[in-house]
Coordinates of C-alpha atoms in Angstrom, one line a residue:
X1 CA -33.0 10.0 -1.9
X2 CA -29.4 9.8 -0.7
X3 CA -28.7 10.9 2.8
X4 CA -25.5 12.7 3.7
X5 CA -23.8 11.0 6.5
X6 CA -21.1 12.7 8.5
X7 CA -18.1 10.5 9.0
X8 CA -17.8 8.9 12.4
X9 CA -14.5 10.8 12.9
X10 CA -14.6 14.5 11.9
X11 CA -11.0 14.2 10.7
X12 CA -12.0 11.6 8.1
X13 CA -10.8 8.1 7.4
X14 CA -7.7 6.3 8.8
X15 CA -5.3 3.6 7.7
X16 CA -5.1 0.6 10.0
X17 CA -1.9 -1.3 10.3
X18 CA -1.9 -4.2 12.7
X19 CA 0.9 -4.6 15.3
X20 CA 1.5 -8.0 13.9
X21 CA 2.6 -6.4 10.6
X22 CA 4.8 -3.7 12.2
X23 CA 6.4 -6.3 14.5
X24 CA 7.1 -8.8 11.7
X25 CA 10.6 -9.6 10.3
X26 CA 9.5 -8.7 6.8
X27 CA 8.4 -5.2 7.9
X28 CA 11.8 -4.7 9.5
X29 CA 13.6 -6.0 6.4
X30 CA 12.1 -3.6 3.9
X31 CA 13.4 0.0 3.6
X32 CA 11.5 2.9 5.3
X33 CA 10.6 4.2 1.8
X34 CA 8.8 0.9 1.2
X35 CA 7.0 1.1 4.4
X36 CA 5.9 4.6 3.5
X37 CA 4.7 3.4 0.1
X38 CA 2.7 0.6 1.7
X39 CA 0.9 3.1 3.9
X40 CA 0.2 5.3 0.9
X41 CA -1.2 2.4 -1.0
X42 CA -3.4 1.3 1.9
X43 CA -4.7 4.9 2.0
X44 CA -5.8 4.7 -1.6
X45 CA -7.5 1.3 -1.0
X46 CA -11.2 2.1 -0.8
X47 CA -14.4 0.2 -1.4
X48 CA -14.4 1.5 -5.0
X49 CA -10.8 0.6 -5.9
X50 CA -11.4 -3.2 -5.6
X51 CA -7.8 -3.7 -4.6
X52 CA -6.3 -2.2 -7.8
X53 CA -4.2 0.8 -7.0
X54 CA -2.0 2.5 -9.5
X55 CA 1.2 3.7 -8.1
X56 CA 2.6 5.8 -10.9
X57 CA 5.2 8.5 -10.4
X58 CA 2.8 11.2 -11.4
X59 CA 0.3 10.2 -8.7
X60 CA 3.0 9.7 -6.1
X61 CA 4.8 13.0 -6.6
X62 CA 2.2 14.8 -4.4
X63 CA 3.4 12.5 -1.6
X64 CA 7.1 13.3 -2.1
X65 CA 8.2 10.5 -4.5
X66 CA 10.4 12.3 -7.0
X67 CA 12.5 9.5 -8.6
X68 CA 11.0 6.7 -10.7
X69 CA 13.9 4.4 -9.7
X70 CA 13.1 4.8 -6.0
X71 CA 9.5 4.1 -6.6
X72 CA 10.3 1.1 -8.7
X73 CA 12.6 -0.3 -6.0
X74 CA 10.0 0.2 -3.3
X75 CA 7.3 -1.5 -5.4
X76 CA 9.6 -4.5 -6.1
X77 CA 10.3 -4.8 -2.4
X78 CA 6.6 -4.9 -1.7
X79 CA 6.3 -7.7 -4.4
X80 CA 9.2 -9.6 -2.8
X81 CA 7.5 -9.8 0.6
X82 CA 4.2 -10.7 -1.0
X83 CA 2.3 -7.4 -0.4
X84 CA 1.8 -6.3 -4.0
X85 CA 1.3 -8.0 -7.3
X86 CA 1.6 -6.5 -10.8
X87 CA -1.1 -7.8 -13.1
X88 CA 0.8 -6.5 -16.1
X89 CA 3.8 -8.2 -17.6
X90 CA 4.6 -5.2 -19.8
X91 CA 7.5 -3.4 -18.1
X92 CA 6.7 -0.2 -19.9
X93 CA 3.1 0.0 -18.7
X94 CA 2.3 2.2 -15.7
X95 CA 2.6 0.1 -12.6
X96 CA -0.8 -0.9 -11.3
X97 CA -0.4 -2.7 -8.0
X98 CA -2.9 -5.1 -6.7
X99 CA -2.6 -5.2 -2.9
X100 CA -2.8 -8.9 -2.1
X101 CA -5.4 -10.3 0.2
X102 CA -2.6 -10.7 2.8
X103 CA -2.2 -7.0 2.7
X104 CA -5.8 -6.2 3.5
X105 CA -6.9 -8.9 6.0
X106 CA -4.0 -8.7 8.5
X107 CA -2.3 -12.0 7.8
X108 CA 1.2 -12.3 9.0
X109 CA 4.1 -10.6 7.1
X110 CA 6.3 -13.4 8.4
X111 CA 6.8 -15.2 5.1
X112 CA 5.9 -14.5 1.5
X113 CA 2.9 -16.3 0.1

């Protein structure tokens, strides 16, 4: 029988971003829209998602992303600094980002992998 556990915090979960990430040169180099996308992608990272997070325009519209070009640029910036990887080589497929292990374990943003 499953037990219903109340979350430790009544407001629900949270997204942890280490100071090392925020203080890094790579974080400062990316645009604020890319920083926002990183936080949204971290929010969607759960124990059930296994690191695979789709960041399609349809899903991101609820969070204020209205232009596919802006979303694409932000995703490419995350790839450039080594924070996201696209498993699909098909440029017409919906973008499914895999947050890299560097994204989830707090390793330095100082240099790409």
